[in-house]
Amino acid sequence: MLNIFDTHAHYDDEAFNEDREVLLGLLPKEGVSHVMTCGTNLVTSYRSLQLAKKYDYIYCALGFHPEEAHEERKGDLDTIVELLKTEEKAKAVGEIGLDYYWEENAPRDVQIDLFRRQIEIAKELDLPVIVHDREAHEDTFNILSEMRPKGVLHCYSGSKEQALQYTEMGFYIGLGGVVTFKNARKAVEVAEAIPLDKLLLETDCPYMAPVPHRGERNDSRLISLVAEKIGEIRGMDPQEILDITNSNAEEFFGI
Ligand code: NI
């Protein structure tokens, strides 16, 4: 298959340390046309940017993930803003959001404050946001519907009803390996119901590998399995799903 646009990857992750160069050299020959690799703090944002500068087909998102909220130091966001303003391959603010799943994460008000400041940055720079929402559907929805950035709900895990509310407001829905999981009833409903022009495909690699590779290291090539599953759900050719989501992503990121 061709035209795979992986809208959410973490190729700076140590899971790729052994063979990163070989793998990233290989992907374009195996159907991957674009990758958005996402930072999670200042260090991983820099690393993501380096990858984007090294490989034509890789772009990057820069920002603070909610799990990293306690890592934010004064001035970090100013540095991120500077990079977003000056670096051509930096195309989004991400990944940002709320994560109420992990007990050890920063308190909710700290996460919310950081989330809002990063949305504000994206709006000022006219860039999209890549949103992580884990067990924080209500607060995420309220903040996004109030602030209305251009955004994608990455690895969307909410209800079909809320997905439709998001797409009506112009937000995009990011789906990946989860749609292929046996227990993925909600994700399948979402894949079936949302308008195709608001769908983006992603890996979240090295995590979330689709069936039959569940639990293994994920990479952008495996998005073909996600396209097959969504094609099956919607009665469409998987290549058509890849073509449509590819142009959606190009438009979303302004590429
Ligand atoms: Ni991620």
PDB file of C-alpha atoms and ligand atoms in Angstrom, residues 8-10 38 40 65 95 132 154 204 207, ligand 1:
ATOM      1  CA  HIS A   8       1.474  10.446  15.555  1.00  0.00           C
ATOM      2  CA  ALA A   9       4.777   8.689  16.204  1.00  0.00           C
ATOM      3  CA  HIS A  10       7.597   8.817  18.754  1.00  0.00           C
ATOM      4  CA  CYS A  38       5.813  14.128  18.541  1.00  0.00           C
ATOM      5  CA  THR A  40       6.623  15.098  25.021  1.00  0.00           C
ATOM      6  CA  HIS A  65       2.743  15.901  27.333  1.00  0.00           C
ATOM      7  CA  GLU A  95       1.559  16.245  22.235  1.00  0.00           C
ATOM      8  CA  HIS A 132      -3.778  13.408  24.385  1.00  0.00           C
ATOM      9  CA  HIS A 154      -5.044  11.529  19.115  1.00  0.00           C
ATOM     10  CA  ASP A 204       1.637   6.182  18.509  1.00  0.00           C
ATOM     11  CA  TYR A 207       3.189   1.503  21.235  1.00  0.00           C
TER      12      TYR A 207
HETATM   13 NI    NI B   1       1.920   9.782  21.808  1.00  0.00          NI
END
